[in-house]
Coordinates of N, CA and C and ligand atoms in Angstrom, one line a residue:
X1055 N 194.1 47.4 99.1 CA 193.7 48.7 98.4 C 194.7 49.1 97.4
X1056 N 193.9 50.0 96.4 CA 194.9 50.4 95.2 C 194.7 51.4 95.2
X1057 N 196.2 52.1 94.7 CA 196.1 53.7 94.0 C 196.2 53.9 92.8
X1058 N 195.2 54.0 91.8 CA 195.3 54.6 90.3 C 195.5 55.7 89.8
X1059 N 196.9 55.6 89.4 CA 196.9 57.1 89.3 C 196.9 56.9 87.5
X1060 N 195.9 58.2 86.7 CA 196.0 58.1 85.5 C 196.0 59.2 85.0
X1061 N 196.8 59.5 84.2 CA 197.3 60.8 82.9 C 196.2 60.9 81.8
X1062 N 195.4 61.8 81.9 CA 194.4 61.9 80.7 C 194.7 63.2 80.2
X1063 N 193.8 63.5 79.1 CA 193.7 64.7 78.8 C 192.9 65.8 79.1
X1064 N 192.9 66.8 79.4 CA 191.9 67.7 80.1 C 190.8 67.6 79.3
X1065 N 190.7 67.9 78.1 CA 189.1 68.0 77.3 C 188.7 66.3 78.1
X1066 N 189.3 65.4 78.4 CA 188.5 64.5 78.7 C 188.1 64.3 80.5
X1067 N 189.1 65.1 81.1 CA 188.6 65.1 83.0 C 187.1 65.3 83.4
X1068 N 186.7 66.4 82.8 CA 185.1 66.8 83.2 C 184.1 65.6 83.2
X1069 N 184.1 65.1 82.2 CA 183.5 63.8 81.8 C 183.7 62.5 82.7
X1070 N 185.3 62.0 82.6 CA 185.2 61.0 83.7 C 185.4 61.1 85.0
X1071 N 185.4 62.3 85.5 CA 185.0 62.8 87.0 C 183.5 62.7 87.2
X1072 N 183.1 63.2 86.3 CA 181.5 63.3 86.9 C 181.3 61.7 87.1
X1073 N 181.8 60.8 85.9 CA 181.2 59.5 85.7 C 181.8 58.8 87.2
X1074 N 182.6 58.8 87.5 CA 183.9 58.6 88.5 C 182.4 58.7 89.8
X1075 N 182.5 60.0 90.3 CA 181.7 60.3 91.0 C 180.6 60.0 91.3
X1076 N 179.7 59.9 90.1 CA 178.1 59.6 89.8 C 178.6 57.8 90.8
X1077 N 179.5 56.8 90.4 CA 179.6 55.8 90.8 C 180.4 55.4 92.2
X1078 N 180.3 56.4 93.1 CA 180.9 56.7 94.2 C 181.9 56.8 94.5
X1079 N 183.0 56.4 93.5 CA 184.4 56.6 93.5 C 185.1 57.8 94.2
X1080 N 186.1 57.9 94.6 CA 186.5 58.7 95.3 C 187.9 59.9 94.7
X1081 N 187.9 60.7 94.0 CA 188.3 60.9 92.6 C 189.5 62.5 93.4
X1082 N 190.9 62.4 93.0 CA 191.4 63.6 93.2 C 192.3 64.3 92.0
X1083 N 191.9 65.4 91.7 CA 192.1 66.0 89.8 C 193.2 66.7 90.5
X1084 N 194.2 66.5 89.6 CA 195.5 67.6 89.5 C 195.9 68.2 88.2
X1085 N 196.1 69.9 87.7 CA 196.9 69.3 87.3 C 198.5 69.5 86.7
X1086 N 199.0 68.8 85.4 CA 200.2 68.4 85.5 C 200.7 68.9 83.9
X1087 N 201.8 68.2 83.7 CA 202.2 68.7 82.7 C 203.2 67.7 82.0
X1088 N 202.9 67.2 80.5 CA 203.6 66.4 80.5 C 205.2 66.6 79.8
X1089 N 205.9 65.3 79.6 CA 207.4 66.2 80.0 C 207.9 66.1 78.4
X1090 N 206.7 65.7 77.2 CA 207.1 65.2 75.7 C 206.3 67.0 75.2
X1091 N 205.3 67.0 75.2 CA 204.8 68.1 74.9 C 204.8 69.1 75.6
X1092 N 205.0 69.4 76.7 CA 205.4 70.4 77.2 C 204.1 71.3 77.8
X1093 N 203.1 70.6 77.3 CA 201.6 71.4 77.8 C 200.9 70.9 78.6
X1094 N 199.6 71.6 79.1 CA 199.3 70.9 80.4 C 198.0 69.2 80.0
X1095 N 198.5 68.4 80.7 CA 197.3 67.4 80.9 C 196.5 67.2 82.3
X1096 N 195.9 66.4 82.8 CA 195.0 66.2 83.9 C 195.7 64.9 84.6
X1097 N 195.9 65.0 85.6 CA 196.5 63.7 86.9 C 195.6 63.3 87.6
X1098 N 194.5 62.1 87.8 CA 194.0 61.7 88.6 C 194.1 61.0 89.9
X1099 N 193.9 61.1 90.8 CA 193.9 59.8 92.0 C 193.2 59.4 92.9
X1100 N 192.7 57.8 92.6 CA 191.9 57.4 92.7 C 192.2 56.5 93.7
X1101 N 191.9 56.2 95.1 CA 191.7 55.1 96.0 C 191.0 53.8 95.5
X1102 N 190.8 52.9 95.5 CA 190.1 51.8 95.7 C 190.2 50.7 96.3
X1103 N 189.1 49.5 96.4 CA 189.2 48.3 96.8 C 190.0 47.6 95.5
X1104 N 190.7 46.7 96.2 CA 191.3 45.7 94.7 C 190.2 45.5 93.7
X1105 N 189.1 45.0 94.3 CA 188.2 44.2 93.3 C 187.6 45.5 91.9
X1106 N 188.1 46.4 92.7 CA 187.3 47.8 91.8 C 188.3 48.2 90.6
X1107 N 189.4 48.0 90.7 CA 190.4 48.7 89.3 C 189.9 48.0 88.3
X1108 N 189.6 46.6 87.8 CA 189.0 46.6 86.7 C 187.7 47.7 86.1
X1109 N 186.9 47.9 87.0 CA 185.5 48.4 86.6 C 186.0 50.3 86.7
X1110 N 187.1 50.7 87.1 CA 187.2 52.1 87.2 C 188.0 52.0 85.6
X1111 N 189.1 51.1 86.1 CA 190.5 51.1 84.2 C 188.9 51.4 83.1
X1112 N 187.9 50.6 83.2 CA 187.0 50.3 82.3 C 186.4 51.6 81.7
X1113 N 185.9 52.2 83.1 CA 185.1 53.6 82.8 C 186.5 54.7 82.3
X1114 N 187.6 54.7 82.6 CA 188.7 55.5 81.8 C 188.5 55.3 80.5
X1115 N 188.7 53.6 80.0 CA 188.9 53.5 78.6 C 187.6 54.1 78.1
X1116 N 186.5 53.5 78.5 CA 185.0 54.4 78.1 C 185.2 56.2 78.1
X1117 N 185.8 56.7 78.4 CA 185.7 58.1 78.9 C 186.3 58.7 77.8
X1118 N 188.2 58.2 77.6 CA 189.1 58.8 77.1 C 189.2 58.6 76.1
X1119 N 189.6 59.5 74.9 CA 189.8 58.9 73.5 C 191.0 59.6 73.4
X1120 N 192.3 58.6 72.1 CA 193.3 59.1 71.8 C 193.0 60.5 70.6
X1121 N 194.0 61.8 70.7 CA 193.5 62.3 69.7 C 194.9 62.8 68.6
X1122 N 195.0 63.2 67.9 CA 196.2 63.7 66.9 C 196.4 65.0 67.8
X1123 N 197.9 65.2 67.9 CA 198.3 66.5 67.9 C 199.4 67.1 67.2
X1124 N 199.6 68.2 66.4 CA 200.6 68.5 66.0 C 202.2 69.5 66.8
X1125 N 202.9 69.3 67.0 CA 204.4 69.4 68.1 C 205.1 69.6 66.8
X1126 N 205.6 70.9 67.4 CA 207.5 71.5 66.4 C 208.5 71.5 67.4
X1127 N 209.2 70.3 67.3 CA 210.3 69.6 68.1 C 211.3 70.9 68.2
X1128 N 212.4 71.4 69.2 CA 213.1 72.3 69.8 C 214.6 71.7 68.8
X1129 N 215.0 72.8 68.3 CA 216.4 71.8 68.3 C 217.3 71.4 69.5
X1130 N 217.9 69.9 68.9 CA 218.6 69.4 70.0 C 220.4 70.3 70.1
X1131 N 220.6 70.8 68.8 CA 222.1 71.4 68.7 C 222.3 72.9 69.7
X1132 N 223.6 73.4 69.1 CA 223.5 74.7 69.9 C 223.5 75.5 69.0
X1133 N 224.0 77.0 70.0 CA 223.9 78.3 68.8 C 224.4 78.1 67.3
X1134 N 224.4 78.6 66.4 CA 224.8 78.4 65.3 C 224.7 77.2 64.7
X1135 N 223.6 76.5 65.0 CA 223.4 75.2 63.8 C 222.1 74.8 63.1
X1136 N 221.9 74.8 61.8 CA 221.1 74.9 61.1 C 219.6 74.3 61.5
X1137 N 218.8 75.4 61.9 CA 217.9 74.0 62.1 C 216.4 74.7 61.2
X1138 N 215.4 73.9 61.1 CA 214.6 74.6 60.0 C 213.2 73.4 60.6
X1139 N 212.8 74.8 61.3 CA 211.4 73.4 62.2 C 210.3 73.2 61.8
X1140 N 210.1 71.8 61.5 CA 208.7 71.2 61.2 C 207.9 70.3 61.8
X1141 N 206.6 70.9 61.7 CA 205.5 69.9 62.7 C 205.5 68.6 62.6
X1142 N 205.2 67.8 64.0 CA 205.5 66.2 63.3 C 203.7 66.0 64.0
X1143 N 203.4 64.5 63.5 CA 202.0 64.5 64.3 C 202.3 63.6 65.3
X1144 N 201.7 63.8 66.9 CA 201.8 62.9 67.3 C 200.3 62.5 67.7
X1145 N 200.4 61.2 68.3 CA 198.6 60.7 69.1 C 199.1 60.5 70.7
X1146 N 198.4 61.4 71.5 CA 198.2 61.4 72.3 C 196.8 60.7 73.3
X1147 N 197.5 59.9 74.4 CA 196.5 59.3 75.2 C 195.4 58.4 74.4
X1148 N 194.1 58.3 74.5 CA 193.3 57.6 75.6 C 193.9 58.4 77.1
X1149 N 194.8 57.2 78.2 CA 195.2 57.2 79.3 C 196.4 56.3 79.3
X1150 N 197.2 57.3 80.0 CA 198.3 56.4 80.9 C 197.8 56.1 82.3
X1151 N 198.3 54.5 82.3 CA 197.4 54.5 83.8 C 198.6 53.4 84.9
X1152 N 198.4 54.2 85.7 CA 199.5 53.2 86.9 C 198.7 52.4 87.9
X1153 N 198.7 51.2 88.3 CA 198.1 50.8 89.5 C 199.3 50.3 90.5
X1154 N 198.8 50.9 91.8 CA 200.0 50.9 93.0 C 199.4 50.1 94.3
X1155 N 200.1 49.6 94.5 CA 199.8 48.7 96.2 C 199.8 50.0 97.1
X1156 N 198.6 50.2 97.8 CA 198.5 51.2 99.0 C 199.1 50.5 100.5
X1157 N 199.8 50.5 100.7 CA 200.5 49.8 102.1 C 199.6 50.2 103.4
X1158 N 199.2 51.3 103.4 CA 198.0 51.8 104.5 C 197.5 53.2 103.8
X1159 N 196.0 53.3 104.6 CA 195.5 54.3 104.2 C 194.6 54.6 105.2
X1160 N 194.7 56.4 105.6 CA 193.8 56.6 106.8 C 193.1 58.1 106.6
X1161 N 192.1 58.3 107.3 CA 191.6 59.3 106.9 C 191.8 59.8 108.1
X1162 N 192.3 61.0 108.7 CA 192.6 61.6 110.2 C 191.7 62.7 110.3
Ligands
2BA565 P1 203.8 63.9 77.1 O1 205.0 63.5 77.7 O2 203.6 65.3 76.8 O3 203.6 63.0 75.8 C1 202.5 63.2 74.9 C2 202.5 62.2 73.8 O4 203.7 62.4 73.0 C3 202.6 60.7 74.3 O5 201.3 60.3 74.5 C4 203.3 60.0 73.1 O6 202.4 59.7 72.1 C5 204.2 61.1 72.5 N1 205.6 61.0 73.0 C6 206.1 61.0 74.3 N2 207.4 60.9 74.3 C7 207.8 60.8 73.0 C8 209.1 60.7 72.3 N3 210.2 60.6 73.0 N4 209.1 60.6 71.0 C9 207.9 60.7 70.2 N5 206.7 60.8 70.8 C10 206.6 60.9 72.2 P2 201.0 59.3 75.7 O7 202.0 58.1 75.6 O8 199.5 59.0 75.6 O9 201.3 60.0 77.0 C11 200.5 61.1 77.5 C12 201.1 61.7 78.7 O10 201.1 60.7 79.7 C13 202.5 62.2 78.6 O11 202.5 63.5 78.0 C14 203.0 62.1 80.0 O12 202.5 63.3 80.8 C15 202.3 60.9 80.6 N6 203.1 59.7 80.5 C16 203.2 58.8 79.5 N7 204.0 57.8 79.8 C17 204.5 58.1 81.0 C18 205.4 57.4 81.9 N8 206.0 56.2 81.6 N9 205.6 57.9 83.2 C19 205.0 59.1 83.5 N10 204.1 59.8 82.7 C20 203.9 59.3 81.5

């Protein structure tokens, strides 16, 4: 068994939960916060059979799309040093996606 855990973006959770579900998947939404932007994203976790992570990775990449966001970086100096802040773009997601060896799993 595997544990998929994947980082999406909220505007995209609604959508591949439902899809997740509709396909009997077994789907748990958290969420989280990431540690570059500082705002909130969506944490999934997902149980499966081995044979199943291809066909779940599949329906993520189908789900998520990467999008532009604009971020005004913090300065890194201290009090008294010049700093004059400008937006940078970045692209965030599709998905970050982890797959994990489940060592045991029980439902009690
Ligand atoms: P954040 O950490 O808020 O990062 C948002 C986006 O900012 C990233 O998108 C990336 O494009 C950019 N970014 C991150 N660190 C950067 C840096 N030092 N300099 C310039 N740009 C930077 P994604 O790579 O798609 O990541 C989306 C979210 O996935 C991340 O949100 C974080 O919550 C999670 N994530 C990404 N890689 C991870 C990892 N190795 N471990 C745990 N979580 C991760």
């Amino acid at each position: 068994m595997k544990l998929i855990i994947s980082i999406i973006q909220d505007k995209d959770a609604p959508r591949l939960i439902e899809e997740l579900m509709e396909k009997n998947f077994g789907v748990t939404k958290m969420a989280s916060t990431g540690g570059f932007l500082k705002s909130g994203n969506t944490t999934l976790l997902i149980g499966v059979d081995d044979n199943q992570v291809d066909e779940v990775v599949d329906i993520i990449d189908e789900k998520c799309r990467s999008r532009k966001q604009m971020v005004t970086p913090l300065p890194m100096g201290g009090p008294g040093d010049s700093y004059v802040p400008y937006p940078i773009e970045v692209k965030v997601g599709g998905a970050t996606i982890f797959v994990i060896n489940v060592d045991r799993f029980e439902k009690i």
